[in-house]
């Protein structure tokens, strides 16, 4: 259940790793110093992986051991069974076919982790590998940071839920699902998700209810200046303190952000690509802050939003406008390149579905293949 979550506290090693001296191969445990090729030993017992039989190696003796077995006391080295000849006439007699130096094929107790050593820090992403490390300590539980409780509303009279028939002029509602999934991917738990008409009274009731139970409200559509865009006036009527409305970004200009009671509210533009860009560039950093990840490195698999500089390939990117343009495209990690793809208009979903990154083309700039460009990875 903790996979992909963020650790809330430190975990220190309680069980040294390895826990006891053990053999890393199937072979024979020997005592003493270096042994020359040809030296013979008498087999004095056997220790498999599992319960420690607490054997001791006597002089001139060898003990048969198998990978992971606790080492008999007195062991100074282990020889692989491939380097030993068992006598044809006496199964208890073995001869070294190679010399045996001390200290081979033994795992020392605590050489990987010793007691008290830090295994996890607060803010660490819980990957399969890290959770298995906790399991190797015998742990069954880990405290995690809870993401915000989020309400997602899509608005628009023209929108119909998938599964319903479309009348002329109607389209399917797709932003609600996108924002819900992006929020969940960012660590949120979505407590409300609904589609609302362009009606101030319905909006008012739904938002007021959401604010009582959610930490964040994401609204899509109706944040612009049209006659049917009621989101902003309704939020202001409800007493929201506006952090900002309209951003110098393309697509996604009408984005709104404010504080309503204990709730952070984002009003995202309805065009699907605008909604996505707004989420990636503005909402995602808010989720990361909520989880205390604002300074966390992305190399820990802390999700999308990572920015890096790569080389532009393919078509040129001209941005004559006074807003930075986030362009959809393919980032090729191997070549460290980005190539724009498909339609870039804010309603175009196909290019968004094919893309894995946005390139940020600064205002009043002309980028051509070979130029450096900043990208935001999904
Ligand atoms: P708005 O921001 O409400 O002015 O909507 C801008 C454009 O995005 C319009 O063409 C809407 O039909 C479209 N749109 C708004 N919300 C959604 C949605 N949830 N799913 C798909 N398209 C939407
Ligand atoms: Mg609308």
mmCIF file of C-alpha atoms and ligand atoms in Angstrom:
data_model
loop_
_atom_site.group_PDB
_atom_site.id
_atom_site.type_symbol
_atom_site.label_atom_id
_atom_site.label_comp_id
_atom_site.label_asym_id
_atom_site.label_seq_id
_atom_site.Cartn_x
_atom_site.Cartn_y
_atom_site.Cartn_z
ATOM 1 C CA UNK A 1 0.000 0.000 0.000
ATOM 2 C CA UNK A 2 2.917 2.355 0.593
ATOM 3 C CA UNK A 3 4.324 1.986 -2.900
ATOM 4 C CA UNK A 4 4.980 5.414 -4.433
ATOM 5 C CA UNK A 5 4.130 7.230 -1.179
ATOM 6 C CA UNK A 6 6.458 9.568 0.696
ATOM 7 C CA UNK A 7 8.043 8.438 3.951
ATOM 8 C CA UNK A 8 7.026 10.654 6.866
ATOM 9 C CA UNK A 9 9.784 9.655 9.261
ATOM 10 C CA UNK A 10 13.278 8.236 9.414
ATOM 11 C CA UNK A 11 13.833 4.513 9.657
ATOM 12 C CA UNK A 12 17.005 3.273 11.337
ATOM 13 C CA UNK A 13 18.491 -0.163 10.963
ATOM 14 C CA UNK A 14 17.442 -2.510 13.774
ATOM 15 C CA UNK A 15 18.670 -5.759 12.272
ATOM 16 C CA UNK A 16 22.276 -5.666 11.019
ATOM 17 C CA UNK A 17 22.653 -6.842 7.435
ATOM 18 C CA UNK A 18 23.908 -9.508 7.061
ATOM 19 C CA UNK A 19 22.661 -10.549 10.472
ATOM 20 C CA UNK A 20 25.368 -13.185 10.960
ATOM 21 C CA UNK A 21 28.542 -14.382 9.240
ATOM 22 C CA UNK A 22 27.499 -16.529 6.314
ATOM 23 C CA UNK A 23 28.822 -18.131 3.167
ATOM 24 C CA UNK A 24 28.108 -16.588 -0.226
ATOM 25 C CA UNK A 25 28.720 -19.842 -2.143
ATOM 26 C CA UNK A 26 28.092 -23.567 -1.951
ATOM 27 C CA UNK A 27 31.389 -25.034 -0.750
ATOM 28 C CA UNK A 28 33.485 -25.847 2.292
ATOM 29 C CA UNK A 29 34.345 -23.771 5.331
ATOM 30 C CA UNK A 30 37.986 -23.984 6.461
ATOM 31 C CA UNK A 31 39.913 -22.576 9.400
ATOM 32 C CA UNK A 32 43.547 -21.481 9.664
ATOM 33 C CA UNK A 33 45.582 -19.369 7.247
ATOM 34 C CA UNK A 34 46.298 -19.797 3.532
ATOM 35 C CA UNK A 35 46.079 -23.362 2.248
ATOM 36 C CA UNK A 36 48.111 -24.613 -0.739
ATOM 37 C CA UNK A 37 46.650 -26.500 -3.660
ATOM 38 C CA UNK A 38 46.576 -30.238 -2.954
ATOM 39 C CA UNK A 39 46.002 -29.968 0.800
ATOM 40 C CA UNK A 40 43.501 -32.538 2.117
ATOM 41 C CA UNK A 41 40.779 -32.080 4.756
ATOM 42 C CA UNK A 42 38.381 -34.365 6.582
ATOM 43 C CA UNK A 43 34.681 -33.516 6.330
ATOM 44 C CA UNK A 44 33.391 -32.970 9.852
ATOM 45 C CA UNK A 45 29.812 -31.914 9.244
ATOM 46 C CA UNK A 46 27.356 -29.935 7.192
ATOM 47 C CA UNK A 47 25.602 -26.605 7.666
ATOM 48 C CA UNK A 48 22.768 -25.649 5.326
ATOM 49 C CA UNK A 49 21.005 -22.256 5.194
ATOM 50 C CA UNK A 50 18.603 -22.211 8.119
ATOM 51 C CA UNK A 51 18.941 -23.015 11.787
ATOM 52 C CA UNK A 52 22.494 -22.580 13.041
ATOM 53 C CA UNK A 53 23.869 -25.952 14.184
ATOM 54 C CA UNK A 54 26.692 -24.059 15.933
ATOM 55 C CA UNK A 55 29.408 -26.239 14.496
ATOM 56 C CA UNK A 56 33.107 -25.660 15.077
ATOM 57 C CA UNK A 57 35.918 -26.471 12.637
ATOM 58 C CA UNK A 58 38.706 -28.540 14.112
ATOM 59 C CA UNK A 59 42.267 -28.776 12.862
ATOM 60 C CA UNK A 60 42.535 -30.360 9.403
ATOM 61 C CA UNK A 61 38.763 -30.354 9.110
ATOM 62 C CA UNK A 62 36.319 -28.849 6.612
ATOM 63 C CA UNK A 63 32.593 -28.288 7.004
ATOM 64 C CA UNK A 64 30.237 -28.510 4.053
ATOM 65 C CA UNK A 65 28.303 -25.222 3.727
ATOM 66 C CA UNK A 66 25.605 -23.947 1.388
ATOM 67 C CA UNK A 67 24.863 -20.382 0.253
ATOM 68 C CA UNK A 68 23.386 -18.306 3.071
ATOM 69 C CA UNK A 69 24.369 -20.795 5.785
ATOM 70 C CA UNK A 70 25.755 -19.436 9.072
ATOM 71 C CA UNK A 71 29.506 -20.061 9.181
ATOM 72 C CA UNK A 72 30.843 -22.557 11.728
ATOM 73 C CA UNK A 73 32.966 -20.933 14.387
ATOM 74 C CA UNK A 74 36.622 -20.811 13.468
ATOM 75 C CA UNK A 75 35.895 -20.266 9.752
ATOM 76 C CA UNK A 76 38.582 -18.140 8.110
ATOM 77 C CA UNK A 77 37.683 -18.842 4.487
ATOM 78 C CA UNK A 78 35.260 -20.695 2.236
ATOM 79 C CA UNK A 79 36.305 -22.593 -0.868
ATOM 80 C CA UNK A 80 33.841 -23.095 -3.691
ATOM 81 C CA UNK A 81 32.852 -26.691 -4.308
ATOM 82 C CA UNK A 82 34.183 -26.272 -7.851
ATOM 83 C CA UNK A 83 37.681 -25.887 -6.342
ATOM 84 C CA UNK A 84 37.516 -29.090 -4.343
ATOM 85 C CA UNK A 85 37.973 -32.758 -5.282
ATOM 86 C CA UNK A 86 36.005 -35.304 -3.213
ATOM 87 C CA UNK A 87 37.873 -38.600 -2.850
ATOM 88 C CA UNK A 88 36.419 -41.500 -4.877
ATOM 89 C CA UNK A 89 37.138 -43.961 -2.094
ATOM 90 C CA UNK A 90 36.306 -41.869 0.973
ATOM 91 C CA UNK A 91 33.429 -39.398 0.753
ATOM 92 C CA UNK A 92 34.692 -37.695 3.938
ATOM 93 C CA UNK A 93 38.009 -36.719 2.305
ATOM 94 C CA UNK A 94 38.415 -33.606 0.155
ATOM 95 C CA UNK A 95 41.450 -32.129 -1.583
ATOM 96 C CA UNK A 96 41.894 -28.509 -2.757
ATOM 97 C CA UNK A 97 42.331 -28.248 -6.528
ATOM 98 C CA UNK A 98 43.343 -24.604 -6.143
ATOM 99 C CA UNK A 99 44.995 -22.640 -3.352
ATOM 100 C CA UNK A 100 42.645 -21.129 -0.743
ATOM 101 C CA UNK A 101 43.402 -17.630 0.480
ATOM 102 C CA UNK A 102 41.847 -16.487 3.792
ATOM 103 C CA UNK A 103 38.678 -14.390 3.814
ATOM 104 C CA UNK A 104 37.032 -15.663 0.638
ATOM 105 C CA UNK A 105 33.288 -16.021 0.006
ATOM 106 C CA UNK A 106 32.321 -14.924 3.496
ATOM 107 C CA UNK A 107 29.735 -12.290 4.282
ATOM 108 C CA UNK A 108 30.611 -10.495 7.505
ATOM 109 C CA UNK A 109 27.820 -9.506 9.911
ATOM 110 C CA UNK A 110 26.849 -5.846 9.460
ATOM 111 C CA UNK A 111 29.043 -5.258 6.408
ATOM 112 C CA UNK A 112 26.058 -3.910 4.463
ATOM 113 C CA UNK A 113 24.175 -2.200 7.302
ATOM 114 C CA UNK A 114 24.927 -1.919 10.974
ATOM 115 C CA UNK A 115 22.475 -1.211 13.762
ATOM 116 C CA UNK A 116 21.427 2.428 13.963
ATOM 117 C CA UNK A 117 22.362 3.194 10.376
ATOM 118 C CA UNK A 118 19.793 5.291 8.473
ATOM 119 C CA UNK A 119 17.696 3.367 5.979
ATOM 120 C CA UNK A 120 15.154 6.030 5.036
ATOM 121 C CA UNK A 121 14.722 9.751 5.580
ATOM 122 C CA UNK A 122 11.499 11.776 5.707
ATOM 123 C CA UNK A 123 10.584 12.766 2.154
ATOM 124 C CA UNK A 124 12.014 9.640 0.534
ATOM 125 C CA UNK A 125 9.818 8.089 -2.127
ATOM 126 C CA UNK A 126 8.867 4.529 -1.218
ATOM 127 C CA UNK A 127 10.007 2.455 -4.163
ATOM 128 C CA UNK A 128 9.777 -1.335 -4.440
ATOM 129 C CA UNK A 129 13.480 -1.547 -3.537
ATOM 130 C CA UNK A 130 13.131 0.615 -0.427
ATOM 131 C CA UNK A 131 10.018 -1.212 0.738
ATOM 132 C CA UNK A 132 11.867 -4.496 0.347
ATOM 133 C CA UNK A 133 14.694 -3.044 2.446
ATOM 134 C CA UNK A 134 12.119 -2.354 5.181
ATOM 135 C CA UNK A 135 10.771 -5.893 4.795
ATOM 136 C CA UNK A 136 14.323 -7.222 5.193
ATOM 137 C CA UNK A 137 14.288 -5.477 8.565
ATOM 138 C CA UNK A 138 11.141 -7.329 9.537
ATOM 139 C CA UNK A 139 9.032 -4.156 9.320
ATOM 140 C CA UNK A 140 5.414 -4.299 8.197
ATOM 141 C CA UNK A 141 4.420 -0.650 8.493
ATOM 142 C CA UNK A 142 5.776 2.754 7.542
ATOM 143 C CA UNK A 143 4.403 6.210 8.301
ATOM 144 C CA UNK A 144 3.697 8.165 5.118
ATOM 145 C CA UNK A 145 2.918 11.780 4.346
ATOM 146 C CA UNK A 146 -0.695 12.200 3.308
ATOM 147 C CA UNK A 147 -1.300 14.263 0.193
ATOM 148 C CA UNK A 148 -4.041 16.897 0.095
ATOM 149 C CA UNK A 149 -7.718 15.957 -0.125
ATOM 150 C CA UNK A 150 -8.816 17.302 -3.476
ATOM 151 C CA UNK A 151 -12.161 18.138 -5.052
ATOM 152 C CA UNK A 152 -12.239 18.180 -8.856
ATOM 153 C CA UNK A 153 -15.023 19.950 -10.755
ATOM 154 C CA UNK A 154 -15.392 20.283 -14.493
ATOM 155 C CA UNK A 155 -17.785 22.985 -15.644
ATOM 156 C CA UNK A 156 -19.556 23.541 -18.956
ATOM 157 C CA UNK A 157 -23.097 23.103 -20.315
ATOM 158 C CA UNK A 158 -21.757 21.534 -23.501
ATOM 159 C CA UNK A 159 -20.127 18.608 -21.671
ATOM 160 C CA UNK A 160 -21.514 15.092 -21.501
ATOM 161 C CA UNK A 161 -20.103 12.228 -19.459
ATOM 162 C CA UNK A 162 -18.558 9.349 -21.420
ATOM 163 C CA UNK A 163 -21.105 6.568 -21.856
ATOM 164 C CA UNK A 164 -23.970 8.969 -22.615
ATOM 165 C CA UNK A 165 -25.176 9.812 -26.145
ATOM 166 C CA UNK A 166 -24.132 13.172 -27.614
ATOM 167 C CA UNK A 167 -26.611 15.692 -29.031
ATOM 168 C CA UNK A 168 -25.531 18.232 -31.655
ATOM 169 C CA UNK A 169 -23.123 20.745 -30.180
ATOM 170 C CA UNK A 170 -22.175 18.605 -27.199
ATOM 171 C CA UNK A 171 -18.768 17.073 -26.488
ATOM 172 C CA UNK A 172 -17.510 14.517 -24.025
ATOM 173 C CA UNK A 173 -16.131 15.699 -20.727
ATOM 174 C CA UNK A 174 -12.472 14.679 -20.430
ATOM 175 C CA UNK A 175 -10.751 17.186 -18.131
ATOM 176 C CA UNK A 176 -12.377 15.856 -14.981
ATOM 177 C CA UNK A 177 -10.768 12.469 -15.467
ATOM 178 C CA UNK A 178 -7.410 13.975 -16.452
ATOM 179 C CA UNK A 179 -7.237 16.267 -13.415
ATOM 180 C CA UNK A 180 -8.415 13.555 -11.060
ATOM 181 C CA UNK A 181 -5.728 11.156 -12.287
ATOM 182 C CA UNK A 182 -2.987 13.804 -12.348
ATOM 183 C CA UNK A 183 -3.891 14.810 -8.791
ATOM 184 C CA UNK A 184 -3.810 11.193 -7.630
ATOM 185 C CA UNK A 185 -0.487 10.678 -9.390
ATOM 186 C CA UNK A 186 0.794 13.719 -7.498
ATOM 187 C CA UNK A 187 -0.151 12.137 -4.172
ATOM 188 C CA UNK A 188 -3.604 13.600 -3.589
ATOM 189 C CA UNK A 189 -6.677 11.723 -2.519
ATOM 190 C CA UNK A 190 -9.625 12.867 -4.586
ATOM 191 C CA UNK A 191 -12.593 13.189 -2.252
ATOM 192 C CA UNK A 192 -15.078 14.725 -4.692
ATOM 193 C CA UNK A 193 -15.274 14.653 -8.473
ATOM 194 C CA UNK A 194 -18.259 16.066 -10.346
ATOM 195 C CA UNK A 195 -19.365 17.830 -13.484
ATOM 196 C CA UNK A 196 -21.235 21.102 -12.975
ATOM 197 C CA UNK A 197 -23.313 23.231 -15.352
ATOM 198 C CA UNK A 198 -22.506 26.864 -16.117
ATOM 199 C CA UNK A 199 -24.887 28.004 -13.407
ATOM 200 C CA UNK A 200 -23.746 30.276 -10.575
ATOM 201 C CA UNK A 201 -26.135 28.824 -7.987
ATOM 202 C CA UNK A 202 -25.090 25.227 -8.617
ATOM 203 C CA UNK A 203 -21.419 26.247 -8.616
ATOM 204 C CA UNK A 204 -21.826 28.128 -5.344
ATOM 205 C CA UNK A 205 -23.385 25.173 -3.538
ATOM 206 C CA UNK A 206 -20.869 22.658 -4.875
ATOM 207 C CA UNK A 207 -17.825 24.804 -4.077
ATOM 208 C CA UNK A 208 -19.077 25.661 -0.593
ATOM 209 C CA UNK A 209 -19.559 21.967 0.184
ATOM 210 C CA UNK A 210 -16.161 21.023 -1.256
ATOM 211 C CA UNK A 211 -14.327 23.652 0.764
ATOM 212 C CA UNK A 212 -15.634 22.062 3.965
ATOM 213 C CA UNK A 213 -13.956 18.716 3.268
ATOM 214 C CA UNK A 214 -11.097 19.334 0.827
ATOM 215 C CA UNK A 215 -7.660 20.937 1.118
ATOM 216 C CA UNK A 216 -7.578 21.856 -2.552
ATOM 217 C CA UNK A 217 -10.218 22.494 -5.193
ATOM 218 C CA UNK A 218 -9.461 22.108 -8.889
ATOM 219 C CA UNK A 219 -12.034 23.586 -11.249
ATOM 220 C CA UNK A 220 -11.829 23.310 -15.010
ATOM 221 C CA UNK A 221 -13.537 25.667 -17.431
ATOM 222 C CA UNK A 222 -15.501 28.848 -16.916
ATOM 223 C CA UNK A 223 -12.582 30.932 -15.630
ATOM 224 C CA UNK A 224 -12.311 33.257 -18.612
ATOM 225 C CA UNK A 225 -14.330 36.385 -19.356
ATOM 226 C CA UNK A 226 -17.256 35.002 -21.377
ATOM 227 C CA UNK A 227 -20.885 35.501 -20.342
ATOM 228 C CA UNK A 228 -21.041 31.868 -19.199
ATOM 229 C CA UNK A 229 -17.807 31.916 -17.214
ATOM 230 C CA UNK A 230 -19.110 32.029 -13.645
ATOM 231 C CA UNK A 231 -16.278 30.420 -11.700
ATOM 232 C CA UNK A 232 -14.366 33.567 -10.767
ATOM 233 C CA UNK A 233 -17.367 35.717 -9.737
ATOM 234 C CA UNK A 234 -18.771 32.855 -7.659
ATOM 235 C CA UNK A 235 -15.430 32.277 -5.896
ATOM 236 C CA UNK A 236 -15.122 35.998 -5.145
ATOM 237 C CA UNK A 237 -18.686 36.127 -3.875
ATOM 238 C CA UNK A 238 -17.818 33.274 -1.525
ATOM 239 C CA UNK A 239 -14.972 35.408 -0.159
ATOM 240 C CA UNK A 240 -11.947 33.888 -1.882
ATOM 241 C CA UNK A 241 -8.683 35.805 -1.577
ATOM 242 C CA UNK A 242 -7.240 35.925 -5.071
ATOM 243 C CA UNK A 243 -3.560 34.968 -5.319
ATOM 244 C CA UNK A 244 -3.542 35.552 -9.066
ATOM 245 C CA UNK A 245 -5.770 35.434 -12.125
ATOM 246 C CA UNK A 246 -4.334 35.251 -15.655
ATOM 247 C CA UNK A 247 -0.779 34.158 -16.165
ATOM 248 C CA UNK A 248 1.720 35.098 -18.858
ATOM 249 C CA UNK A 249 1.835 31.534 -20.195
ATOM 250 C CA UNK A 250 0.611 29.979 -23.434
ATOM 251 C CA UNK A 251 -1.536 27.901 -23.333
ATOM 252 C CA UNK A 252 -3.278 28.463 -20.021
ATOM 253 C CA UNK A 253 -3.600 32.239 -19.738
ATOM 254 C CA UNK A 254 -6.908 32.417 -17.765
ATOM 255 C CA UNK A 255 -5.555 30.356 -14.819
ATOM 256 C CA UNK A 256 -6.867 31.478 -11.444
ATOM 257 C CA UNK A 257 -5.517 30.715 -7.986
ATOM 258 C CA UNK A 258 -6.836 31.785 -4.606
ATOM 259 C CA UNK A 259 -7.471 30.888 -0.997
ATOM 260 C CA UNK A 260 -10.986 30.116 0.164
ATOM 261 C CA UNK A 261 -11.111 29.366 3.893
ATOM 262 C CA UNK A 262 -8.594 26.521 4.408
ATOM 263 C CA UNK A 263 -8.664 25.580 0.766
ATOM 264 C CA UNK A 264 -6.292 26.362 -2.059
ATOM 265 C CA UNK A 265 -8.378 26.859 -5.202
ATOM 266 C CA UNK A 266 -7.210 26.542 -8.783
ATOM 267 C CA UNK A 267 -9.470 27.528 -11.670
ATOM 268 C CA UNK A 268 -7.987 25.933 -14.765
ATOM 269 C CA UNK A 269 -8.916 26.861 -18.315
ATOM 270 C CA UNK A 270 -11.279 24.392 -19.974
ATOM 271 C CA UNK A 271 -9.341 23.676 -23.110
ATOM 272 C CA UNK A 272 -7.788 20.269 -22.436
ATOM 273 C CA UNK A 273 -4.204 21.160 -23.346
ATOM 274 C CA UNK A 274 -4.447 24.406 -21.376
ATOM 275 C CA UNK A 275 -5.752 22.500 -18.389
ATOM 276 C CA UNK A 276 -2.874 20.030 -18.618
ATOM 277 C CA UNK A 277 -0.190 22.717 -18.977
ATOM 278 C CA UNK A 278 -1.694 24.678 -16.069
ATOM 279 C CA UNK A 279 -1.630 21.573 -13.919
ATOM 280 C CA UNK A 280 1.938 20.650 -14.781
ATOM 281 C CA UNK A 281 3.371 24.157 -14.440
ATOM 282 C CA UNK A 282 1.311 25.522 -11.528
ATOM 283 C CA UNK A 283 -0.666 22.858 -9.641
ATOM 284 C CA UNK A 284 1.998 20.167 -9.540
ATOM 285 C CA UNK A 285 4.493 22.406 -7.675
ATOM 286 C CA UNK A 286 1.715 23.097 -5.145
ATOM 287 C CA UNK A 287 1.259 19.351 -4.588
ATOM 288 C CA UNK A 288 5.020 18.927 -4.204
ATOM 289 C CA UNK A 289 5.098 21.719 -1.602
ATOM 290 C CA UNK A 290 2.218 20.105 0.266
ATOM 291 C CA UNK A 291 4.219 16.872 0.483
ATOM 292 C CA UNK A 292 7.361 18.760 1.508
ATOM 293 C CA UNK A 293 9.078 17.871 -1.754
ATOM 294 C CA UNK A 294 9.768 21.380 -2.992
ATOM 295 C CA UNK A 295 13.515 20.873 -2.632
ATOM 296 C CA UNK A 296 13.545 17.137 -3.311
ATOM 297 C CA UNK A 297 15.615 15.829 -6.177
ATOM 298 C CA UNK A 298 13.734 14.358 -9.111
ATOM 299 C CA UNK A 299 16.295 11.562 -9.478
ATOM 300 C CA UNK A 300 14.490 9.767 -6.655
ATOM 301 C CA UNK A 301 11.543 9.106 -8.929
ATOM 302 C CA UNK A 302 9.500 11.875 -7.351
ATOM 303 C CA UNK A 303 7.124 12.032 -10.296
ATOM 304 C CA UNK A 304 6.618 14.335 -13.266
ATOM 305 C CA UNK A 305 7.508 18.022 -13.371
ATOM 306 C CA UNK A 306 11.266 17.680 -13.647
ATOM 307 C CA UNK A 307 12.889 20.380 -15.750
ATOM 308 C CA UNK A 308 16.072 20.021 -17.758
ATOM 309 C CA UNK A 309 17.877 21.579 -20.685
ATOM 310 C CA UNK A 310 18.114 19.588 -23.890
ATOM 311 C CA UNK A 311 18.838 20.123 -27.577
ATOM 312 C CA UNK A 312 15.978 21.015 -29.902
ATOM 313 C CA UNK A 313 15.619 18.775 -32.938
ATOM 314 C CA UNK A 314 13.077 18.664 -35.761
ATOM 315 C CA UNK A 315 10.951 21.660 -36.531
ATOM 316 C CA UNK A 316 11.798 25.190 -35.471
ATOM 317 C CA UNK A 317 9.868 26.892 -32.700
ATOM 318 C CA UNK A 318 9.031 30.538 -33.170
ATOM 319 C CA UNK A 319 7.224 32.397 -30.439
ATOM 320 C CA UNK A 320 6.369 35.937 -31.496
ATOM 321 C CA UNK A 321 4.065 36.463 -28.519
ATOM 322 C CA UNK A 322 4.901 38.078 -25.191
ATOM 323 C CA UNK A 323 4.148 34.856 -23.245
ATOM 324 C CA UNK A 324 6.379 31.794 -22.869
ATOM 325 C CA UNK A 325 4.899 28.998 -24.962
ATOM 326 C CA UNK A 326 4.839 25.452 -23.594
ATOM 327 C CA UNK A 327 5.090 23.234 -26.675
ATOM 328 C CA UNK A 328 4.107 19.532 -26.660
ATOM 329 C CA UNK A 329 6.621 17.054 -27.977
ATOM 330 C CA UNK A 330 8.821 14.036 -27.519
ATOM 331 C CA UNK A 331 11.823 14.071 -25.241
ATOM 332 C CA UNK A 332 14.449 11.522 -26.209
ATOM 333 C CA UNK A 333 16.481 10.807 -23.078
ATOM 334 C CA UNK A 334 19.152 8.848 -24.930
ATOM 335 C CA UNK A 335 19.919 11.666 -27.367
ATOM 336 C CA UNK A 336 18.986 14.375 -24.844
ATOM 337 C CA UNK A 337 16.786 15.945 -27.508
ATOM 338 C CA UNK A 338 13.298 17.344 -27.800
ATOM 339 C CA UNK A 339 11.137 17.444 -30.893
ATOM 340 C CA UNK A 340 7.763 19.219 -31.105
ATOM 341 C CA UNK A 341 4.890 17.119 -32.417
ATOM 342 C CA UNK A 342 1.376 17.645 -33.753
ATOM 343 C CA UNK A 343 -1.034 20.514 -33.364
ATOM 344 C CA UNK A 344 -0.141 22.977 -30.624
ATOM 345 C CA UNK A 345 -3.572 24.610 -30.246
ATOM 346 C CA UNK A 346 -5.067 24.435 -26.803
ATOM 347 C CA UNK A 347 -7.970 22.155 -27.815
ATOM 348 C CA UNK A 348 -5.702 19.554 -29.484
ATOM 349 C CA UNK A 349 -5.557 16.406 -27.379
ATOM 350 C CA UNK A 350 -3.882 14.018 -29.825
ATOM 351 C CA UNK A 351 -0.463 15.705 -29.610
ATOM 352 C CA UNK A 352 -0.796 15.789 -25.827
ATOM 353 C CA UNK A 353 -1.445 12.054 -25.688
ATOM 354 C CA UNK A 354 1.650 11.394 -27.826
ATOM 355 C CA UNK A 355 3.894 13.831 -25.974
ATOM 356 C CA UNK A 356 6.080 13.069 -22.976
ATOM 357 C CA UNK A 357 7.367 16.594 -22.343
ATOM 358 C CA UNK A 358 6.695 20.290 -22.831
ATOM 359 C CA UNK A 359 9.370 22.614 -24.165
ATOM 360 C CA UNK A 360 9.351 26.136 -22.791
ATOM 361 C CA UNK A 361 9.863 28.519 -25.687
ATOM 362 C CA UNK A 362 10.513 31.965 -24.188
ATOM 363 C CA UNK A 363 8.535 35.002 -25.377
ATOM 364 C CA UNK A 364 9.846 36.735 -28.537
ATOM 365 C CA UNK A 365 12.223 33.939 -29.404
ATOM 366 C CA UNK A 366 13.065 31.829 -32.426
ATOM 367 C CA UNK A 367 14.538 28.429 -31.662
ATOM 368 C CA UNK A 368 15.907 26.174 -34.392
ATOM 369 C CA UNK A 369 17.279 22.645 -34.377
ATOM 370 C CA UNK A 370 20.518 22.568 -32.388
ATOM 371 C CA UNK A 371 19.446 25.287 -29.951
ATOM 372 C CA UNK A 372 19.173 24.534 -26.251
ATOM 373 C CA UNK A 373 15.639 24.393 -24.903
ATOM 374 C CA UNK A 374 14.227 23.866 -21.407
ATOM 375 C CA UNK A 375 11.746 21.008 -21.102
ATOM 376 C CA UNK A 376 9.334 19.884 -18.400
ATOM 377 C CA UNK A 377 8.973 16.112 -18.283
ATOM 378 C CA UNK A 378 5.617 14.405 -17.687
HETATM 379 P P1 LIG B 1 -13.926 27.343 -21.091
HETATM 380 O O1 LIG B 1 -12.646 27.438 -20.372
HETATM 381 O O2 LIG B 1 -15.068 26.918 -20.236
HETATM 382 O O3 LIG B 1 -14.214 28.607 -21.834
HETATM 383 O O4 LIG B 1 -13.761 26.181 -22.181
HETATM 384 C C1 LIG B 1 -12.810 26.322 -23.223
HETATM 385 C C2 LIG B 1 -12.938 25.177 -24.201
HETATM 386 O O5 LIG B 1 -12.627 23.964 -23.567
HETATM 387 C C3 LIG B 1 -14.315 24.981 -24.799
HETATM 388 O O6 LIG B 1 -14.176 24.618 -26.151
HETATM 389 C C4 LIG B 1 -14.910 23.865 -23.974
HETATM 390 O O7 LIG B 1 -15.869 23.145 -24.673
HETATM 391 C C5 LIG B 1 -13.683 23.022 -23.695
HETATM 392 N N1 LIG B 1 -13.832 22.314 -22.443
HETATM 393 C C6 LIG B 1 -14.122 22.892 -21.263
HETATM 394 N N2 LIG B 1 -14.165 21.985 -20.266
HETATM 395 C C7 LIG B 1 -13.903 20.797 -20.854
HETATM 396 C C8 LIG B 1 -13.835 19.465 -20.349
HETATM 397 N N3 LIG B 1 -14.021 19.210 -19.055
HETATM 398 N N4 LIG B 1 -13.569 18.465 -21.218
HETATM 399 C C9 LIG B 1 -13.361 18.744 -22.516
HETATM 400 N N5 LIG B 1 -13.400 19.963 -23.040
HETATM 401 C C10 LIG B 1 -13.687 20.989 -22.230
HETATM 402 MG MG1 LIG B 2 -17.028 26.766 -20.427
#
